[in-house]
Coordinates of C-alpha atoms in Angstrom, one line a residue:
M155 CA -17.6 -44.0 -57.0
S156 CA -17.8 -43.2 -60.7
K157 CA -15.0 -43.8 -63.2
G158 CA -14.5 -40.1 -63.4
G159 CA -14.4 -39.7 -59.7
R160 CA -11.8 -42.5 -59.3
G161 CA -9.7 -40.9 -62.0
A162 CA -9.8 -37.5 -60.3
A163 CA -8.9 -39.1 -57.0
L164 CA -6.0 -41.0 -58.6
D165 CA -4.7 -37.7 -60.1
R166 CA -4.7 -36.1 -56.7
V167 CA -2.7 -39.0 -55.2
R168 CA -0.2 -38.8 -58.1
R169 CA 0.2 -35.0 -57.7
A170 CA 0.7 -35.5 -54.0
W171 CA 3.4 -38.1 -54.8
R172 CA 5.1 -35.8 -57.2
A173 CA 5.2 -33.2 -54.5
V174 CA 6.8 -35.7 -52.1
Q175 CA 9.4 -36.5 -54.7
S176 CA 10.2 -32.8 -55.1
E177 CA 11.0 -32.2 -51.4
E178 CA 14.4 -32.7 -49.8
V179 CA 13.2 -35.3 -47.3
D180 CA 14.9 -38.6 -47.9
L181 CA 12.2 -41.3 -47.3
S182 CA 14.3 -44.3 -48.3
V183 CA 14.8 -47.0 -45.7
S184 CA 16.3 -50.5 -45.5
V185 CA 14.7 -53.6 -43.9
G186 CA 17.6 -55.9 -43.5
S187 CA 19.0 -56.4 -47.0
V188 CA 15.9 -54.9 -48.7
D189 CA 16.1 -51.3 -49.7
L190 CA 12.8 -49.4 -50.0
H191 CA 12.2 -45.9 -51.5
N192 CA 9.9 -45.1 -48.6
P193 CA 8.9 -46.9 -45.3
V194 CA 5.2 -47.6 -46.1
M195 CA 3.8 -51.0 -47.2
T196 CA 0.4 -52.6 -47.2
A197 CA -0.2 -55.2 -44.5
S198 CA -0.9 -58.8 -45.4
G199 CA -4.6 -59.7 -45.6
T200 CA -5.8 -56.1 -46.2
A201 CA -4.9 -55.4 -49.8
G202 CA -5.8 -58.6 -51.7
H203 CA -3.5 -61.0 -53.5
S204 CA -2.5 -58.8 -56.4
D205 CA -3.0 -55.2 -57.8
E206 CA -6.4 -54.6 -56.3
L207 CA -5.4 -51.2 -54.9
E208 CA -3.9 -50.0 -58.2
T209 CA -7.3 -48.5 -59.0
Y210 CA -6.8 -46.0 -56.2
F211 CA -3.1 -45.1 -56.4
P212 CA 0.0 -46.3 -58.2
L213 CA 1.4 -49.3 -56.3
N214 CA 4.9 -48.4 -57.2
T215 CA 4.7 -45.3 -55.0
L216 CA 4.8 -47.6 -51.9
G217 CA 7.8 -49.1 -50.3
A218 CA 6.3 -52.5 -51.0
V219 CA 3.1 -54.4 -51.3
V220 CA 2.6 -57.4 -48.9
V221 CA 0.1 -59.8 -50.3
K222 CA -2.5 -61.8 -48.4
S223 CA -1.0 -64.9 -46.8
L224 CA -0.8 -67.9 -49.0
S225 CA -0.6 -71.6 -48.2
L226 CA 0.8 -74.4 -50.3
G227 CA -2.6 -75.3 -51.7
P228 CA -6.0 -73.5 -52.0
W229 CA -7.7 -72.9 -48.6
P230 CA -11.4 -72.1 -48.2
G231 CA -11.1 -70.0 -45.0
N232 CA -13.7 -69.7 -42.3
P233 CA -17.5 -69.6 -42.5
S234 CA -19.3 -66.3 -42.7
P235 CA -19.8 -63.8 -41.1
R236 CA -16.1 -63.1 -41.2
V237 CA -15.8 -59.5 -40.1
H238 CA -17.5 -57.4 -37.4
P239 CA -17.0 -53.7 -36.5
T240 CA -15.9 -52.7 -33.0
A241 CA -15.8 -49.4 -31.2
A242 CA -12.2 -48.8 -32.3
G243 CA -11.4 -51.2 -35.1
M244 CA -12.7 -54.5 -36.4
L245 CA -12.7 -58.2 -35.7
N246 CA -12.0 -60.6 -38.5
S247 CA -12.0 -64.3 -38.9
V248 CA -11.4 -64.7 -42.7
G249 CA -9.3 -67.8 -41.9
L250 CA -6.5 -67.2 -44.4
Q251 CA -8.6 -68.0 -47.5
G252 CA -6.5 -68.1 -50.6
P253 CA -5.9 -69.7 -54.0
G254 CA -2.7 -71.5 -53.0
I255 CA 0.8 -70.3 -53.8
E256 CA 1.2 -72.0 -57.2
A257 CA -2.0 -70.4 -58.5
W258 CA -0.9 -67.1 -57.2
V259 CA 2.4 -67.3 -59.0
E260 CA 0.6 -68.2 -62.2
N261 CA -2.3 -65.8 -62.1
D262 CA -1.5 -62.8 -59.8
L263 CA 2.2 -62.0 -59.5
S264 CA 2.5 -60.7 -63.1
R265 CA 0.0 -58.0 -62.4
L266 CA 2.1 -56.7 -59.5
V267 CA 5.2 -56.9 -61.6
A268 CA 3.4 -54.9 -64.3
A269 CA 2.4 -52.3 -61.7
G270 CA 6.1 -51.9 -60.7
A271 CA 5.4 -52.9 -57.1
R272 CA 8.0 -54.4 -54.9
T273 CA 6.3 -57.5 -53.7
V274 CA 6.5 -59.3 -50.4
V275 CA 4.9 -62.7 -50.3
S276 CA 3.3 -63.8 -47.0
I277 CA 3.2 -67.6 -46.5
W278 CA 1.6 -69.8 -43.8
G279 CA 1.2 -73.4 -43.0
Q280 CA -0.2 -75.8 -40.4
R281 CA 2.9 -77.9 -40.1
V282 CA 6.6 -77.0 -40.3
E283 CA 7.0 -78.8 -43.6
D284 CA 4.2 -76.7 -45.1
F285 CA 6.4 -73.6 -44.8
A286 CA 9.2 -75.3 -46.6
K287 CA 7.0 -76.5 -49.4
A288 CA 5.3 -73.2 -49.8
A289 CA 8.6 -71.3 -49.9
A290 CA 10.0 -73.8 -52.4
V291 CA 7.4 -72.8 -54.9
L292 CA 8.9 -69.3 -54.8
D293 CA 12.5 -70.4 -55.3
G294 CA 13.9 -68.8 -58.4
V295 CA 10.6 -66.9 -59.2
A296 CA 11.4 -63.4 -60.4
G297 CA 9.6 -60.3 -59.1
I298 CA 9.6 -61.2 -55.4
T299 CA 11.4 -58.9 -52.9
A300 CA 11.0 -60.9 -49.7
V301 CA 9.1 -63.6 -48.0
E302 CA 7.1 -62.9 -44.8
V303 CA 6.7 -66.0 -42.8
N304 CA 3.3 -65.7 -41.0
V305 CA 3.7 -67.8 -37.9
S306 CA 0.5 -66.5 -36.4
C307 CA -1.4 -69.5 -37.5
P308 CA -2.5 -72.8 -35.9
N309 CA 0.2 -75.5 -35.5
L310 CA -1.4 -78.9 -35.9
E311 CA 1.8 -80.5 -34.5
D312 CA 1.3 -78.6 -31.2
R313 CA -2.4 -79.0 -30.3
R314 CA -3.2 -76.1 -32.7
R315 CA -1.4 -73.6 -30.6
M316 CA 0.0 -70.8 -32.8
F317 CA 3.6 -71.2 -34.0
A318 CA 4.1 -67.7 -32.8
H319 CA 3.2 -68.6 -29.2
S320 CA 6.4 -70.8 -29.0
P321 CA 10.0 -69.6 -29.6
S322 CA 11.0 -73.1 -30.7
A323 CA 8.0 -73.5 -33.1
T324 CA 8.6 -70.0 -34.5
A325 CA 12.3 -70.9 -35.1
E326 CA 11.4 -74.1 -36.9
A327 CA 8.8 -72.4 -39.2
V328 CA 11.2 -69.6 -40.1
A329 CA 14.1 -72.0 -40.7
A330 CA 11.8 -74.1 -42.9
G331 CA 10.9 -71.1 -45.0
G332 CA 14.6 -70.5 -45.6
S333 CA 15.2 -74.1 -46.6
G334 CA 12.5 -73.8 -49.2
C335 CA 14.0 -70.7 -51.0
P336 CA 17.5 -70.1 -49.7
G337 CA 18.9 -66.7 -50.3
R338 CA 15.5 -64.9 -50.3
P339 CA 15.1 -62.4 -47.5
R340 CA 12.8 -63.7 -44.8
W341 CA 10.7 -61.7 -42.3
A342 CA 8.8 -63.3 -39.5
K343 CA 5.3 -61.9 -38.7
L344 CA 4.7 -62.4 -34.9
S345 CA 1.8 -62.3 -32.6
P346 CA 1.6 -59.9 -29.6
T347 CA -0.3 -62.4 -27.4
V348 CA 2.7 -64.0 -25.8
A349 CA 4.4 -63.7 -22.4
D350 CA 7.8 -62.5 -23.9
L351 CA 7.6 -61.2 -27.4
A352 CA 11.3 -60.2 -27.4
E353 CA 12.2 -63.9 -26.8
V354 CA 10.1 -65.1 -29.7
A355 CA 11.6 -62.4 -31.9
G356 CA 15.0 -63.5 -30.9
A357 CA 14.2 -67.1 -31.9
A358 CA 13.0 -65.9 -35.3
L359 CA 16.1 -63.8 -35.9
A360 CA 18.4 -66.7 -34.8
A361 CA 16.6 -69.0 -37.2
G362 CA 17.4 -66.7 -40.2
A363 CA 14.8 -64.0 -40.3
E364 CA 16.2 -60.7 -41.5
A365 CA 13.4 -58.8 -39.9
V366 CA 10.4 -59.3 -37.6
T367 CA 7.0 -57.8 -38.4
L368 CA 5.2 -56.6 -35.3
I369 CA 2.4 -57.1 -34.8
N370 CA -0.4 -59.4 -36.0
T371 CA -4.0 -59.0 -34.8
V372 CA -4.9 -59.4 -31.1
L373 CA -7.2 -62.3 -30.2
G374 CA -10.7 -61.1 -29.5
M375 CA -14.4 -62.0 -29.6
A376 CA -17.8 -60.3 -29.8
I377 CA -21.1 -61.9 -28.7
D378 CA -24.5 -61.1 -30.1
V379 CA -26.5 -60.5 -26.9
E380 CA -29.8 -61.4 -28.7
S381 CA -28.7 -64.8 -30.0
R382 CA -26.3 -65.2 -27.1
Q383 CA -23.7 -66.6 -29.5
P384 CA -20.4 -65.3 -30.9
V385 CA -21.0 -63.1 -33.9
L386 CA -18.3 -64.5 -36.2
G387 CA -18.7 -67.7 -38.1
S388 CA -15.7 -69.1 -36.4
G389 CA -17.8 -69.4 -33.3
P390 CA -15.8 -70.1 -30.1
A391 CA -12.5 -69.5 -31.9
G392 CA -13.3 -65.8 -32.1
G393 CA -11.2 -63.6 -34.4
G394 CA -8.4 -61.1 -34.6
L395 CA -8.8 -57.5 -33.5
S396 CA -7.2 -54.8 -35.7
G397 CA -7.4 -51.1 -36.2
P398 CA -6.8 -48.1 -33.9
A399 CA -7.4 -50.1 -30.7
V400 CA -4.2 -52.2 -31.3
H401 CA -1.9 -49.3 -32.2
P402 CA -0.6 -48.8 -28.6
V403 CA 0.0 -52.6 -28.4
A404 CA 2.1 -52.4 -31.6
V405 CA 4.1 -49.4 -30.4
R406 CA 4.9 -51.2 -27.2
A407 CA 5.9 -54.4 -29.0
V408 CA 8.2 -52.5 -31.4
F409 CA 9.7 -50.5 -28.5
D410 CA 10.4 -53.7 -26.5
V411 CA 11.8 -55.7 -29.3
R412 CA 14.1 -52.8 -30.4
A413 CA 15.4 -52.5 -26.8
A414 CA 16.1 -56.3 -26.7
H415 CA 17.5 -56.5 -30.2
P416 CA 19.1 -53.2 -31.1
G417 CA 20.5 -54.4 -34.4
A418 CA 17.4 -56.1 -35.6
A419 CA 15.3 -55.0 -38.6
I420 CA 11.7 -54.3 -37.5
V421 CA 8.5 -53.7 -39.5
G422 CA 5.8 -52.0 -37.4
V423 CA 2.1 -52.7 -38.1
G424 CA -1.0 -52.1 -36.1
G425 CA -3.6 -49.3 -36.3
V426 CA -1.6 -47.1 -38.7
R427 CA -4.1 -44.6 -40.1
T428 CA -2.0 -41.5 -40.4
G429 CA 1.5 -40.3 -41.0
V430 CA 1.8 -39.5 -37.3
D431 CA 0.9 -43.1 -36.4
A432 CA 3.7 -44.3 -38.7
I433 CA 6.2 -41.8 -37.2
E434 CA 5.3 -43.0 -33.7
L435 CA 6.2 -46.6 -34.7
I436 CA 9.4 -45.5 -36.3
M437 CA 10.4 -43.6 -33.2
A438 CA 9.7 -46.7 -31.2
G439 CA 12.2 -48.5 -33.3
A440 CA 10.6 -49.6 -36.6
D441 CA 12.5 -49.4 -39.9
A442 CA 9.3 -49.5 -41.9
V443 CA 5.6 -49.7 -41.3
Q444 CA 2.6 -51.4 -42.8
V445 CA -0.9 -50.0 -43.3
G446 CA -3.6 -52.6 -42.9
S447 CA -7.3 -52.2 -41.8
A448 CA -7.2 -48.4 -42.6
T449 CA -7.5 -49.4 -46.3
F450 CA -11.0 -50.9 -45.7
R451 CA -12.2 -47.4 -44.8
D452 CA -10.0 -45.5 -47.2
P453 CA -8.3 -47.6 -50.0
R454 CA -5.9 -44.7 -50.6
A455 CA -4.7 -44.8 -47.0
P456 CA -1.2 -46.2 -47.7
A457 CA -0.4 -43.5 -50.3
R458 CA -1.8 -40.8 -48.0
V459 CA 0.4 -42.0 -45.1
V460 CA 3.5 -41.7 -47.3
A461 CA 2.6 -38.1 -48.1
E462 CA 1.8 -37.3 -44.4
I463 CA 5.2 -38.8 -43.3
E464 CA 7.0 -36.5 -45.7
A465 CA 4.9 -33.5 -44.6
W466 CA 5.6 -34.2 -40.9
C467 CA 9.3 -34.5 -41.6
G468 CA 9.3 -31.2 -43.5
R469 CA 7.5 -29.3 -40.8
H470 CA 9.9 -30.6 -38.1
G471 CA 13.1 -30.1 -40.1
V472 CA 13.8 -33.9 -40.5
R473 CA 15.6 -34.5 -43.8
R474 CA 16.0 -38.2 -43.5
V475 CA 13.2 -40.3 -42.1
G476 CA 15.6 -43.0 -41.1
D477 CA 17.1 -40.6 -38.5
L478 CA 13.9 -41.0 -36.5
R479 CA 14.3 -44.8 -36.0
G480 CA 14.3 -45.6 -32.3
V481 CA 14.7 -42.0 -31.1
A482 CA 12.3 -42.7 -28.3
H483 CA 14.9 -44.9 -26.6
G484 CA 17.0 -41.8 -25.9

């Protein structure tokens, strides 16, 4: 797209946002102790480490920006190919590549602050102590709204099983994140590929998480029938499925966890492409939502979803989006 085309598109987004602001619909929500002026965020891993999407719309028009998960030190990620399209989404095996949290604080955070974005930092580790050390780097750092503890990563202390596949391991990682930067709001990002997600969510909440983020990608694989080998560079490890195919999984996960934990704060994520998708997750019980893989197809998707939520509420006489939270439970 030409520079002029990007400028015109950005103007359209800004006009749409001004229209949203002029309406009577109250889009403000709270996720635990974190107040947001609307319920839409980016999802970790889909919007880069800093202000990459600022080219397409003002980042301060979102509830928050969630950055790609960061480990204590730099991490190279998985071999290519790392992504593969599917019939209703995509498989990815990026492998949590990142510069490390100290380099991120030094080089990237300031750009998000300059953009006026509310920033949620996602952290990950391979051992419990890694979460504590990564979080400790953030202790006292200004410009950070919350820490999302991504426990959907391999636990080297448990035969590489995901932390999120065990209530006790989830609790240990979440607690470690709190010991590293006490007082900072913590969210726990959980995997749907467990027997009892509500039990894992309960363990995270009991360990100090203010909110749970539901869901992460669903484990999947694609095989090249010509080479007879997995298509992703991760080989037999496969990858994570995201996009429209996982949206019903996310809705069910949010619904079940809201039913089991009525007072919990929940962030819904998975296959959100439109305002209606977001409304569905909110009705299932989410306080806020994240837009992820839709940004690969349309980088303006998060801003568009905000406008579409407002428009839906206006058409249906809803004056406060928070009033829709959990209404599907009757």
